[in-house]
Amino acid sequence: MKNAVSSEASEKLIRVLAFTMILSSMGATMFNIVLPEIKGEFGLSVTQVSWVSTAYALIYAIGAVIYGKLADAFQLRKLLTFGLILFCVGSLTGLSAQAYWMVLLGRVLQSAGASVVPAAAMIIPVRHFPAERRGYALGITATGLAIGGAMGPVVSALLVSLVDWRWLFCIPMLMLFTLPFYRKYLSDEPIQTVRIDWLGGGLLGSTVTLLLLGVTYGRWELYLGSLILFLLFLWRIRGASQPFVNPRLFRNKSYSYGLVLSVLVLGIGYALPFLTPQLLAEVNGLPPGWIGFAMVPGAVASAILGRKGGKLADVKGNSFVVYVASLLLISCFALISVVSGAAAGWIAAILILGNVGQMFMQLALSNTISRTLPKEQTGVGMGLLSMLGFLSGAVSTSLYGKAVDHGSASHWNPLNPFEGSAVFANIYFVLALLHIGILLSYRYYHRQTQRATETLMSDRPH
């Protein structure tokens, strides 16, 4: 009877977590379509307004790792209570914002609280589900993440067509209603003594922050400061007893190579949710509500077809999914480069290729990378992959913003005939070329991972 109750509680818990993942995912993406409006209201450049997304991604990346480590020392339900309350404080700060710094403060506080959610999404399936059912639990949380990504543009478009964009801060506050369920169904976990490398985490966060500030303001002193802090970070993780990032992971060449590929893919992929709204606002002149509706088909398609990608990987293999995803992404970026400046309907249709391709690519690469790691390093290795993915998003959005601010007088893609869209056409053209390079690199990587997987399998007891 006890096992039945425990199983029933686990089922309810994973569904509450999926609902939380939906709201968390929405909170991360809802602001992309209103960045042009925020830019106009506060008189900002594209680079400056990109900090609404950049700051969130930066704090989210570091915070998820810290919460994951704290979960060994504190009860998860207490961490979730703290995180979600902090998230709501940030939401209220943003709702009352009358200056840009208040918007940024609200997003930073939101992210500092919401980063407990991805940590919980990794911990709950491991602690509350037997090994044979963890895949099922992780699938439900991944579905929640996809649904949130699909619903974000829809809800955002509907809301900003009726009220001020600041009300977007309030929608994810519905996560507060999940707290009673977490406090009821999460059991008391054993408390362990854990040491967190706060210095290492601070050095990593400061490194990326100075790099982003350097991109924003173009000051060489900021780039130099970022380089110095990065060298100090490398020195720290080599000497710390429990480093923020374990340097032993990088001795695995197959893992390291896959990490670089994945970070590049994620950074390029951020062009779809960040850069496309800028294109639709500046070139097509669409208001935020219509921008949101233009983003909906791609988000919905990725949510529907996400599970198909997983099944395709099981049947055909990860490499087949990567090739399909590459074809979709190269086609998406090349086509947008050609039609930038045309009717928004064309952009909305082409985004379906890109969103589905991006989801397939992330799924296949994550699955491939996980197989290069021995069992005892899987959790740490995949956590590092997640953190670097968010940091890649923070850096790439700043670079895209700087490129748009700089502008361009000539088209690199001679097939694009539209005036006023040169900078967007050029960026998407370069991204298509980069994905061709990634596809060629993956062919080499695939051969390496096959050898690494065979070695791992031979080392495991039969």
mmCIF file of N, CA and C in Angstrom, residues 256-311:
data_model
loop_
_atom_site.group_PDB
_atom_site.id
_atom_site.type_symbol
_atom_site.label_atom_id
_atom_site.label_comp_id
_atom_site.label_asym_id
_atom_site.label_seq_id
_atom_site.Cartn_x
_atom_site.Cartn_y
_atom_site.Cartn_z
ATOM 1 N N SER A 256 33.954 16.915 -25.191
ATOM 2 C CA SER A 256 34.330 18.322 -25.391
ATOM 3 C C SER A 256 33.952 18.805 -26.786
ATOM 4 N N TYR A 257 34.205 17.971 -27.788
ATOM 5 C CA TYR A 257 33.886 18.342 -29.162
ATOM 6 C C TYR A 257 32.369 18.499 -29.321
ATOM 7 N N GLY A 258 31.629 17.564 -28.734
ATOM 8 C CA GLY A 258 30.169 17.659 -28.792
ATOM 9 C C GLY A 258 29.656 18.886 -28.069
ATOM 10 N N LEU A 259 30.315 19.246 -26.961
ATOM 11 C CA LEU A 259 29.929 20.435 -26.211
ATOM 12 C C LEU A 259 30.077 21.684 -27.075
ATOM 13 N N VAL A 260 31.187 21.780 -27.801
ATOM 14 C CA VAL A 260 31.412 22.939 -28.677
ATOM 15 C C VAL A 260 30.343 23.001 -29.770
ATOM 16 N N LEU A 261 30.060 21.859 -30.397
ATOM 17 C CA LEU A 261 29.032 21.828 -31.441
ATOM 18 C C LEU A 261 27.681 22.254 -30.897
ATOM 19 N N SER A 262 27.318 21.724 -29.732
ATOM 20 C CA SER A 262 26.009 22.033 -29.153
ATOM 21 C C SER A 262 25.893 23.506 -28.793
ATOM 22 N N VAL A 263 26.954 24.075 -28.222
ATOM 23 C CA VAL A 263 26.937 25.495 -27.852
ATOM 24 C C VAL A 263 26.778 26.368 -29.095
ATOM 25 N N LEU A 264 27.470 26.017 -30.185
ATOM 26 C CA LEU A 264 27.329 26.770 -31.429
ATOM 27 C C LEU A 264 25.910 26.657 -31.985
ATOM 28 N N VAL A 265 25.361 25.442 -31.966
ATOM 29 C CA VAL A 265 23.995 25.234 -32.475
ATOM 30 C C VAL A 265 22.983 26.038 -31.670
ATOM 31 N N LEU A 266 23.125 26.029 -30.337
ATOM 32 C CA LEU A 266 22.193 26.762 -29.488
ATOM 33 C C LEU A 266 22.325 28.269 -29.698
ATOM 34 N N GLY A 267 23.569 28.745 -29.827
ATOM 35 C CA GLY A 267 23.768 30.171 -30.048
ATOM 36 C C GLY A 267 23.172 30.632 -31.361
ATOM 37 N N ILE A 268 23.363 29.852 -32.425
ATOM 38 C CA ILE A 268 22.760 30.182 -33.716
ATOM 39 C C ILE A 268 21.242 30.133 -33.620
ATOM 40 N N GLY A 269 20.730 29.129 -32.906
ATOM 41 C CA GLY A 269 19.279 28.961 -32.803
ATOM 42 C C GLY A 269 18.569 30.109 -32.120
ATOM 43 N N TYR A 270 19.275 30.849 -31.248
ATOM 44 C CA TYR A 270 18.647 31.985 -30.571
ATOM 45 C C TYR A 270 18.258 33.095 -31.545
ATOM 46 N N ALA A 271 18.778 33.038 -32.776
ATOM 47 C CA ALA A 271 18.384 34.027 -33.785
ATOM 48 C C ALA A 271 16.886 33.938 -34.078
ATOM 49 N N LEU A 272 16.323 32.733 -33.979
ATOM 50 C CA LEU A 272 14.906 32.560 -34.336
ATOM 51 C C LEU A 272 13.984 33.302 -33.370
ATOM 52 N N PRO A 273 14.085 33.093 -32.043
ATOM 53 C CA PRO A 273 13.179 33.815 -31.142
ATOM 54 C C PRO A 273 13.573 35.261 -30.880
ATOM 55 N N PHE A 274 14.864 35.619 -31.041
ATOM 56 C CA PHE A 274 15.289 36.986 -30.723
ATOM 57 C C PHE A 274 15.325 37.891 -31.939
ATOM 58 N N LEU A 275 15.939 37.432 -33.019
ATOM 59 C CA LEU A 275 16.169 38.300 -34.175
ATOM 60 C C LEU A 275 14.926 38.458 -35.035
ATOM 61 N N THR A 276 14.135 37.399 -35.158
ATOM 62 C CA THR A 276 12.958 37.464 -36.028
ATOM 63 C C THR A 276 11.956 38.531 -35.602
ATOM 64 N N PRO A 277 11.632 38.673 -34.292
ATOM 65 C CA PRO A 277 10.742 39.780 -33.907
ATOM 66 C C PRO A 277 11.290 41.156 -34.286
ATOM 67 N N GLN A 278 12.628 41.329 -34.209
ATOM 68 C CA GLN A 278 13.220 42.602 -34.624
ATOM 69 C C GLN A 278 12.998 42.837 -36.113
ATOM 70 N N LEU A 279 13.159 41.787 -36.913
ATOM 71 C CA LEU A 279 12.916 41.877 -38.352
ATOM 72 C C LEU A 279 11.471 42.261 -38.638
ATOM 73 N N LEU A 280 10.528 41.590 -38.000
ATOM 74 C CA LEU A 280 9.110 41.843 -38.255
ATOM 75 C C LEU A 280 8.693 43.234 -37.792
ATOM 76 N N ALA A 281 9.353 43.744 -36.746
ATOM 77 C CA ALA A 281 9.018 45.079 -36.253
ATOM 78 C C ALA A 281 9.653 46.170 -37.104
ATOM 79 N N GLU A 282 10.950 46.045 -37.390
ATOM 80 C CA GLU A 282 11.675 47.126 -38.056
ATOM 81 C C GLU A 282 11.441 47.156 -39.570
ATOM 82 N N VAL A 283 11.342 45.997 -40.194
ATOM 83 C CA VAL A 283 11.203 45.943 -41.656
ATOM 84 C C VAL A 283 9.738 45.843 -42.071
ATOM 85 N N ASN A 284 8.976 44.967 -41.397
ATOM 86 C CA ASN A 284 7.568 44.783 -41.755
ATOM 87 C C ASN A 284 6.637 45.734 -41.020
ATOM 88 N N GLY A 285 7.126 46.377 -39.953
ATOM 89 C CA GLY A 285 6.308 47.340 -39.214
ATOM 90 C C GLY A 285 5.164 46.718 -38.438
ATOM 91 N N LEU A 286 5.305 45.472 -37.994
ATOM 92 C CA LEU A 286 4.227 44.807 -37.259
ATOM 93 C C LEU A 286 4.218 45.233 -35.797
ATOM 94 N N PRO A 287 3.040 45.386 -35.190
ATOM 95 C CA PRO A 287 2.952 45.627 -33.746
ATOM 96 C C PRO A 287 3.214 44.331 -32.996
ATOM 97 N N PRO A 288 3.469 44.399 -31.658
ATOM 98 C CA PRO A 288 3.816 43.194 -30.893
ATOM 99 C C PRO A 288 2.798 42.062 -31.018
ATOM 100 N N GLY A 289 1.507 42.383 -31.013
ATOM 101 C CA GLY A 289 0.500 41.331 -31.099
ATOM 102 C C GLY A 289 0.621 40.509 -32.358
ATOM 103 N N TRP A 290 0.803 41.163 -33.491
ATOM 104 C CA TRP A 290 0.924 40.457 -34.764
ATOM 105 C C TRP A 290 2.253 39.715 -34.869
ATOM 106 N N ILE A 291 3.297 40.268 -34.251
ATOM 107 C CA ILE A 291 4.585 39.547 -34.214
ATOM 108 C C ILE A 291 4.405 38.218 -33.494
ATOM 109 N N GLY A 292 3.682 38.261 -32.375
ATOM 110 C CA GLY A 292 3.426 37.038 -31.630
ATOM 111 C C GLY A 292 2.693 35.999 -32.451
ATOM 112 N N PHE A 293 1.673 36.421 -33.177
ATOM 113 C CA PHE A 293 0.915 35.474 -33.998
ATOM 114 C C PHE A 293 1.774 34.895 -35.124
ATOM 115 N N ALA A 294 2.730 35.695 -35.634
ATOM 116 C CA ALA A 294 3.619 35.195 -36.684
ATOM 117 C C ALA A 294 4.577 34.132 -36.152
ATOM 118 N N MET A 295 4.868 34.194 -34.853
ATOM 119 C CA MET A 295 5.778 33.220 -34.242
ATOM 120 C C MET A 295 5.072 31.937 -33.836
ATOM 121 N N VAL A 296 3.749 31.957 -33.799
ATOM 122 C CA VAL A 296 2.984 30.823 -33.265
ATOM 123 C C VAL A 296 3.139 29.538 -34.088
ATOM 124 N N PRO A 297 2.982 29.554 -35.426
ATOM 125 C CA PRO A 297 3.026 28.288 -36.171
ATOM 126 C C PRO A 297 4.294 27.483 -35.935
ATOM 127 N N GLY A 298 5.443 28.143 -35.905
ATOM 128 C CA GLY A 298 6.697 27.437 -35.681
ATOM 129 C C GLY A 298 6.774 26.826 -34.296
ATOM 130 N N ALA A 299 6.310 27.583 -33.287
ATOM 131 C CA ALA A 299 6.337 27.069 -31.916
ATOM 132 C C ALA A 299 5.409 25.875 -31.760
ATOM 133 N N VAL A 300 4.219 25.959 -32.344
ATOM 134 C CA VAL A 300 3.251 24.861 -32.251
ATOM 135 C C VAL A 300 3.788 23.618 -32.971
ATOM 136 N N ALA A 301 4.374 23.810 -34.141
ATOM 137 C CA ALA A 301 4.913 22.681 -34.896
ATOM 138 C C ALA A 301 6.018 21.971 -34.121
ATOM 139 N N SER A 302 6.896 22.734 -33.456
ATOM 140 C CA SER A 302 7.972 22.107 -32.689
ATOM 141 C C SER A 302 7.426 21.350 -31.486
ATOM 142 N N ALA A 303 6.371 21.879 -30.866
ATOM 143 C CA ALA A 303 5.764 21.186 -29.730
ATOM 144 C C ALA A 303 5.118 19.878 -30.162
ATOM 145 N N ILE A 304 4.454 19.898 -31.324
ATOM 146 C CA ILE A 304 3.756 18.696 -31.815
ATOM 147 C C ILE A 304 4.738 17.635 -32.290
ATOM 148 N N LEU A 305 5.794 18.077 -32.985
ATOM 149 C CA LEU A 305 6.714 17.130 -33.630
ATOM 150 C C LEU A 305 7.905 16.753 -32.753
ATOM 151 N N GLY A 306 8.015 17.373 -31.560
ATOM 152 C CA GLY A 306 9.154 17.088 -30.694
ATOM 153 C C GLY A 306 9.273 15.618 -30.343
ATOM 154 N N ARG A 307 8.164 14.982 -29.985
ATOM 155 C CA ARG A 307 8.194 13.566 -29.615
ATOM 156 C C ARG A 307 8.491 12.690 -30.843
ATOM 157 N N LYS A 308 8.080 13.166 -32.026
ATOM 158 C CA LYS A 308 8.396 12.430 -33.253
ATOM 159 C C LYS A 308 9.909 12.360 -33.461
ATOM 160 N N GLY A 309 10.582 13.458 -33.110
ATOM 161 C CA GLY A 309 12.032 13.473 -33.246
ATOM 162 C C GLY A 309 12.696 12.434 -32.358
ATOM 163 N N GLY A 310 12.173 12.271 -31.117
ATOM 164 C CA GLY A 310 12.712 11.260 -30.220
ATOM 165 C C GLY A 310 12.532 9.859 -30.762
ATOM 166 N N LYS A 311 11.351 9.571 -31.303
ATOM 167 C CA LYS A 311 11.095 8.248 -31.883
ATOM 168 C C LYS A 311 11.958 8.021 -33.119
#
